Short mmCIF file of N, CA and C in Angstrom, two decimals:
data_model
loop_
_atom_site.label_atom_id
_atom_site.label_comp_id
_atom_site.label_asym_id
_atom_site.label_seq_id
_atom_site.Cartn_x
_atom_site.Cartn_y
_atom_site.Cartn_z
N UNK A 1 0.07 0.25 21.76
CA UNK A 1 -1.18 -0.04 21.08
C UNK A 1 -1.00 -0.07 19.57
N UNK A 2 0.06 0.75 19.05
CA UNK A 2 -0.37 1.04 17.81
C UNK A 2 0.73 -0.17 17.02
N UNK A 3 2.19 -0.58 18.16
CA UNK A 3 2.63 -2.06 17.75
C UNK A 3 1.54 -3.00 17.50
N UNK A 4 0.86 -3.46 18.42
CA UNK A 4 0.04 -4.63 17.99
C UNK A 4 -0.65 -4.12 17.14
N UNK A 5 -1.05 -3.07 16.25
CA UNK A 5 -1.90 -2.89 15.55
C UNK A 5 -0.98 -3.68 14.30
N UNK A 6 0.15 -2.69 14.57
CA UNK A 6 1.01 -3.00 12.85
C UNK A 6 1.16 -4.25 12.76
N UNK A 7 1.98 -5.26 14.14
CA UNK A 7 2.04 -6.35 13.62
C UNK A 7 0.86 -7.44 13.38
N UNK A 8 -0.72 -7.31 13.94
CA UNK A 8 -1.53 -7.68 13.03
C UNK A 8 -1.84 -7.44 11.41
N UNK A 9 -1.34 -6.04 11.14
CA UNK A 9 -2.06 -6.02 9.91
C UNK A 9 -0.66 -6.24 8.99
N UNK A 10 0.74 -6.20 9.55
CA UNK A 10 1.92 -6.73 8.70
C UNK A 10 1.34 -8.27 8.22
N UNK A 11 1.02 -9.08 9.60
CA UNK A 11 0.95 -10.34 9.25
C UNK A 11 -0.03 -10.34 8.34
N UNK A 12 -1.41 -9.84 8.29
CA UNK A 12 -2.43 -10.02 7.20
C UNK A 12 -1.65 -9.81 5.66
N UNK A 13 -1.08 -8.91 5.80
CA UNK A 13 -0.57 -8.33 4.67
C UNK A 13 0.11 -9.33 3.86
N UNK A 14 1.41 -10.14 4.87
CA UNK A 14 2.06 -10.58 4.21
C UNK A 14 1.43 -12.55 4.02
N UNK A 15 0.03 -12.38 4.66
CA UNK A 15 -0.06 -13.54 4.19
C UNK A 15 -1.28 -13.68 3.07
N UNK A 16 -1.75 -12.37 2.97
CA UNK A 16 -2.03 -12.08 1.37
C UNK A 16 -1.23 -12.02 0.38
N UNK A 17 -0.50 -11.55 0.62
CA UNK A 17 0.95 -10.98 -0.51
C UNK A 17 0.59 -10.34 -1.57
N UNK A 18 -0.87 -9.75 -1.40
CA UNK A 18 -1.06 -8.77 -2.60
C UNK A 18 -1.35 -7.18 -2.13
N UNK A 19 -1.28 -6.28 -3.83
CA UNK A 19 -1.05 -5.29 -3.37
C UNK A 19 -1.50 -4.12 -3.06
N UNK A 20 -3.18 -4.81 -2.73
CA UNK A 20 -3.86 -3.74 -2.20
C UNK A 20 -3.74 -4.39 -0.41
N UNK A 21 -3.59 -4.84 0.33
CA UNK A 21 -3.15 -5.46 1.45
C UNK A 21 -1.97 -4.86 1.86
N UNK A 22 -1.08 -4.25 1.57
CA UNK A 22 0.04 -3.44 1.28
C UNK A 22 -0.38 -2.12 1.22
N UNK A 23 -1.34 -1.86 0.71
CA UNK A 23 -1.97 -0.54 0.19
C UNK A 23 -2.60 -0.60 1.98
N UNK A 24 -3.23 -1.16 2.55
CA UNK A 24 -3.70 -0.72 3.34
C UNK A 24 -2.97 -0.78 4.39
N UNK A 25 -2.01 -1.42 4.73
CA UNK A 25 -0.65 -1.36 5.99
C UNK A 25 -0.11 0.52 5.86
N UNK A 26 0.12 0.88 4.53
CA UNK A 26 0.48 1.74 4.40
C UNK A 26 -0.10 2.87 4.58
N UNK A 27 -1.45 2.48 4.70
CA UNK A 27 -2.64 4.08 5.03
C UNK A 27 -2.34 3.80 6.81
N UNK A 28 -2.26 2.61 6.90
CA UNK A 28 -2.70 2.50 8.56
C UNK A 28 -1.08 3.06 9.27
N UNK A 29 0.08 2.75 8.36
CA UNK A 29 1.13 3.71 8.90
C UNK A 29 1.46 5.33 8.72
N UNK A 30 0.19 5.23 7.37
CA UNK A 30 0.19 7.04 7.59
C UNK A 30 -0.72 7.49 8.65
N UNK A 31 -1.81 7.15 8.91
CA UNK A 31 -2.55 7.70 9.65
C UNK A 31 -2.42 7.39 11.09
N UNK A 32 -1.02 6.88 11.58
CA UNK A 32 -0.37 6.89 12.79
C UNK A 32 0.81 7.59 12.70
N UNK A 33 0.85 8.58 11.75
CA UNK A 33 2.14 8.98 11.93
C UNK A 33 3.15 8.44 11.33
N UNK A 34 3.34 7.51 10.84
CA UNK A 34 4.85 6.62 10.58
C UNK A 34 4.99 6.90 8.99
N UNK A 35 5.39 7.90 8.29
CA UNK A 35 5.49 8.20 7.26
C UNK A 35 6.67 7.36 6.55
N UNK A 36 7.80 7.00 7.09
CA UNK A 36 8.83 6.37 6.24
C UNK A 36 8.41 4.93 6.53
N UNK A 37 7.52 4.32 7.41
CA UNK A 37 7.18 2.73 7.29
C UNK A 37 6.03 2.41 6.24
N UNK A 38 5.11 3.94 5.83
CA UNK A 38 4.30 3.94 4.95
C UNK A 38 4.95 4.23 3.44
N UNK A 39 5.71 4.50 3.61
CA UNK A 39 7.08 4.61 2.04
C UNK A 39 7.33 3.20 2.01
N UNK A 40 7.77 2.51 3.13
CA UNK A 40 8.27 0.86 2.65
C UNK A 40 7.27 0.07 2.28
N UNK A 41 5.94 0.17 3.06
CA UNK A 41 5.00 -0.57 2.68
C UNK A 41 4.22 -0.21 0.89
N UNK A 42 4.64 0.80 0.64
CA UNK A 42 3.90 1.50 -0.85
C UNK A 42 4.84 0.97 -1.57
N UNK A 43 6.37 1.34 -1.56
CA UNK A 43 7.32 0.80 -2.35
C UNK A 43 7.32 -1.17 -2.48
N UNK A 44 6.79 -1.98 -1.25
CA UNK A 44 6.74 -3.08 -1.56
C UNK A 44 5.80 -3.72 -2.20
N UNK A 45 4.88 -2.72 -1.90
CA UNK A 45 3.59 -2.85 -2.67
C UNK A 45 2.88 -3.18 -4.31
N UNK A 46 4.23 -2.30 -4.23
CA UNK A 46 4.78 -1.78 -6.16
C UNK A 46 4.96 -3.14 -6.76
N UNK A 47 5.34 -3.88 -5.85
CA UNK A 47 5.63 -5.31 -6.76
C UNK A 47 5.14 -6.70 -6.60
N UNK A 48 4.21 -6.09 -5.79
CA UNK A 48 3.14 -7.32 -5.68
C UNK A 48 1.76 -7.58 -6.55
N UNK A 49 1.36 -8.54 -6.82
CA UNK A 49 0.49 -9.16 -7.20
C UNK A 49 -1.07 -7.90 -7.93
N UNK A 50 -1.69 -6.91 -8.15
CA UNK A 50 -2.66 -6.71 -8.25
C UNK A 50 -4.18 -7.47 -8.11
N UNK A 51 -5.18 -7.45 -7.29
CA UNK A 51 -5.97 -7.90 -7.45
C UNK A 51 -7.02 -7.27 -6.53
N UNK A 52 -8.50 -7.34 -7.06
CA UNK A 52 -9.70 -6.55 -6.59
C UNK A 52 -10.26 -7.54 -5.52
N UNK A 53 -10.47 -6.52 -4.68
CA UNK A 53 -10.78 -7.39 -3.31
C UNK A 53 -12.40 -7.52 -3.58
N UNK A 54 -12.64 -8.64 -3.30
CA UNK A 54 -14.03 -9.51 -3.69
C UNK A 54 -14.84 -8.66 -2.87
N UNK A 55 -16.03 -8.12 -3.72
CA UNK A 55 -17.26 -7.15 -3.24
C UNK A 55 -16.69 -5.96 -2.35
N UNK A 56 -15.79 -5.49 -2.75
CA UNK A 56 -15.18 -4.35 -1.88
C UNK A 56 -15.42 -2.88 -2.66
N UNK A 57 -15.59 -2.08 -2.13
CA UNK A 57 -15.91 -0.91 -2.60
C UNK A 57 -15.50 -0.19 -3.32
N UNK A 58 -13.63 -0.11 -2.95
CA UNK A 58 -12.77 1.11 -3.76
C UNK A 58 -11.98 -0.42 -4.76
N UNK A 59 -11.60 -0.14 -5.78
CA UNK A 59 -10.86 -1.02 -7.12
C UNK A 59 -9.35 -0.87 -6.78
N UNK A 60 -8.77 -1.69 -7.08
CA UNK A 60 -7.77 -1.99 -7.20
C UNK A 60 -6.91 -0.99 -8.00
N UNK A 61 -8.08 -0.21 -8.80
CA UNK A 61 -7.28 0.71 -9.84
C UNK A 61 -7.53 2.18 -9.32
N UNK A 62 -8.66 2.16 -8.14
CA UNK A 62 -8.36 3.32 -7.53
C UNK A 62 -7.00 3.19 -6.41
N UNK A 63 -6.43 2.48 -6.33
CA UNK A 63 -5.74 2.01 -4.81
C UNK A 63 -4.11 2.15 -5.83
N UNK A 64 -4.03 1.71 -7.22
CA UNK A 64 -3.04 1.98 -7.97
C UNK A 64 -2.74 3.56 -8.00
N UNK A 65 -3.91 3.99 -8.92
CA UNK A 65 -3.58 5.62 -8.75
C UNK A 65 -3.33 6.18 -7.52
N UNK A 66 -3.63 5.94 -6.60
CA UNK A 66 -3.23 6.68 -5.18
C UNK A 66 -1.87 6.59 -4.87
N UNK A 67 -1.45 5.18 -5.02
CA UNK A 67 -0.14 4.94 -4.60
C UNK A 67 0.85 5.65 -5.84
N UNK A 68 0.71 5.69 -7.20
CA UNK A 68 0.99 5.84 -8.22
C UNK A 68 0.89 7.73 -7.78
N UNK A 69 0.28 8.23 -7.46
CA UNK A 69 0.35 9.70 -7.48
C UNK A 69 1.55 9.82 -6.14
N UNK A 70 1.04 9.20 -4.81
CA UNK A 70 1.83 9.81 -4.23
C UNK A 70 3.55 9.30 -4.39
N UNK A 71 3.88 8.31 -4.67
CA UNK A 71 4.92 7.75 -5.18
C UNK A 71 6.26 8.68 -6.16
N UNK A 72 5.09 9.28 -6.97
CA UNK A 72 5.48 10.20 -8.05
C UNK A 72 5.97 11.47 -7.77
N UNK A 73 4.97 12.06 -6.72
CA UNK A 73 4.43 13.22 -6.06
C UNK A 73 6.15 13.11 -4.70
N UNK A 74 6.78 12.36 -4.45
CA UNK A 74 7.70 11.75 -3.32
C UNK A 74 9.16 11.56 -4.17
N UNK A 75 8.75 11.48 -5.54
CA UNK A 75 9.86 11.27 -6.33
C UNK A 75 10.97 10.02 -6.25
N UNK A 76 9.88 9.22 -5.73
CA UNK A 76 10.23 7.69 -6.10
C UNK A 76 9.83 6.81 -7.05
N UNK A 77 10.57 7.25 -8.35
CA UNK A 77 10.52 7.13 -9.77
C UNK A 77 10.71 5.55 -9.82
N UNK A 78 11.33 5.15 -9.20
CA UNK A 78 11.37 3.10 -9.30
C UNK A 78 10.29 2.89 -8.96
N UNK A 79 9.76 3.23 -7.93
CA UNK A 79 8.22 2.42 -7.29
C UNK A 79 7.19 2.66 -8.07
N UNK A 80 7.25 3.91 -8.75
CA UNK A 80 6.49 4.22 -9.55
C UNK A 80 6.08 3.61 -10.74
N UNK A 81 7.54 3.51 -11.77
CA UNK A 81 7.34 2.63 -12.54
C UNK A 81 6.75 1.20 -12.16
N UNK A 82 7.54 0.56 -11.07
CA UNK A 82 6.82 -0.60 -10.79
C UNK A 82 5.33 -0.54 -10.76
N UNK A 83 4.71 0.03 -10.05
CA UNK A 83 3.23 0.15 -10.23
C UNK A 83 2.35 0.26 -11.32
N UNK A 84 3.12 1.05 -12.19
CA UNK A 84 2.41 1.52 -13.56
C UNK A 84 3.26 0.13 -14.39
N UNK A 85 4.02 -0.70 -13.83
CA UNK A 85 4.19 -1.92 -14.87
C UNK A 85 3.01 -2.89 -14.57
N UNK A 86 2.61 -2.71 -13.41
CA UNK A 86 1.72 -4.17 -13.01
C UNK A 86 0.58 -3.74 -13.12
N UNK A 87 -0.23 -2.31 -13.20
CA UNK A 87 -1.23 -2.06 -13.32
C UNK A 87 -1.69 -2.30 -14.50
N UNK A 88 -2.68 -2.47 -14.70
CA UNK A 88 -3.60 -3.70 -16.00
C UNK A 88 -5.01 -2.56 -16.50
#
């Protein structure tokens, strides 16, 4: 069950290619458990595109700091920077 979940929301993800779409693959692999597929999805995340999802609730710059804390907080100092380069 929780395959077809990922590979629906991989494919959404990657045919957004931005990086709150990424941001959310990665909550949906934490909150199944999959902690190191939610590290790849945050770290790829880092270098994608920024942008605010049209009439959506949480900002793009709350979805930065999250990833940006726990990133930091994990001591993955590359992803980190990446994030805090693209964040605007």
């Amino acid at each position: 069950r929780w395959d077809e979940g990922e590979k629906r929301m991989r494919g959404w993800a990657e045919e957004k290619g931005e990086f709150g779409y990424y941001f959310l693959l990665a909550y949906f692999h934490e909150h199944t458990g999959r902690k190191e597929k939610a590290r790849e999805a945050l770290r790829f995340a880092s270098r994608r595109p920024m942008r605010d999802f049209p009439g959506e609730y949480h900002s793009i710059k709350w979805m930065a700091w999250e990833v940006t804390d726990r990133l930091y907080r994990e001591g993955d100092w590359e992803a980190t920077l990446a994030v805090c380069g693209r964040w605007e």
